Amino acid sequence: QIGIEGKDDYYHSDSHNAQADSQNLLNASLSYYGENWTLTAWGRNLADRDVPVRGFRFGNNALKDYTTETFVQYGEPRVAGLTFSYQL
């Protein structure tokens, strides 16, 4: 299974104009099914994109004369794993 997760551009908050650009993330999984078990290899953000998930816009740096800047927190990087499920 391959999926693309998309987000249009959006504002980080309704109290300022800090805005994130639109983003597309590539996710995938591959499952193998046994009689009463499943093994799934999966990955999220396979292109390892830096995606801002939260942001603020304010002046906080005295060295820059408190010029207004955008500060962002980024989402998770590329993540991959295995999931094993067993039905009793």
PDB file of C-alpha atoms in Angstrom, residues 8 18-22 28 33 41 47 49 52 55 58 60-62 64 66 69 72-73 76 78 85-87:
ATOM      1  CA  ASP A   8      -2.732  22.724   1.822  1.00  0.00           C
ATOM      2  CA  ALA A  18       2.896  32.806  10.216  1.00  0.00           C
ATOM      3  CA  GLN A  19       1.908  30.430   7.457  1.00  0.00           C
ATOM      4  CA  ALA A  20       3.124  26.962   6.407  1.00  0.00           C
ATOM      5  CA  ASP A  21       3.409  25.991   2.747  1.00  0.00           C
ATOM      6  CA  SER A  22       1.469  23.070   1.317  1.00  0.00           C
ATOM      7  CA  ALA A  28       3.996   3.055   2.415  1.00  0.00           C
ATOM      8  CA  TYR A  33      -0.415 -12.610   5.905  1.00  0.00           C
ATOM      9  CA  ALA A  41       6.839  -3.378   7.092  1.00  0.00           C
ATOM     10  CA  ALA A  47      11.273  11.345   1.400  1.00  0.00           C
ATOM     11  CA  ARG A  49      10.843  16.116   4.320  1.00  0.00           C
ATOM     12  CA  PRO A  52       6.457  22.448   9.986  1.00  0.00           C
ATOM     13  CA  GLY A  55       4.868  27.946  14.335  1.00  0.00           C
ATOM     14  CA  PHE A  58       7.547  37.321  16.961  1.00  0.00           C
ATOM     15  CA  ASN A  60      12.872  37.569  20.181  1.00  0.00           C
ATOM     16  CA  ASN A  61      16.491  38.230  19.181  1.00  0.00           C
ATOM     17  CA  ALA A  62      18.205  41.337  20.545  1.00  0.00           C
ATOM     18  CA  LYS A  64      18.578  41.383  15.245  1.00  0.00           C
ATOM     19  CA  TYR A  66      13.909  42.201  17.766  1.00  0.00           C
ATOM     20  CA  GLU A  69      10.855  36.139  12.724  1.00  0.00           C
ATOM     21  CA  VAL A  72       8.677  26.563  13.691  1.00  0.00           C
ATOM     22  CA  GLN A  73       8.539  23.077  15.165  1.00  0.00           C
ATOM     23  CA  GLU A  76       8.741  13.568  12.631  1.00  0.00           C
ATOM     24  CA  ARG A  78      11.525   9.461   8.106  1.00  0.00           C
ATOM     25  CA  SER A  85       0.233  -9.281  14.840  1.00  0.00           C
ATOM     26  CA  TYR A  86      -0.940 -12.681  16.039  1.00  0.00           C
ATOM     27  CA  GLN A  87      -4.586 -13.767  16.389  1.00  0.00           C
TER      28      GLN A  87
END
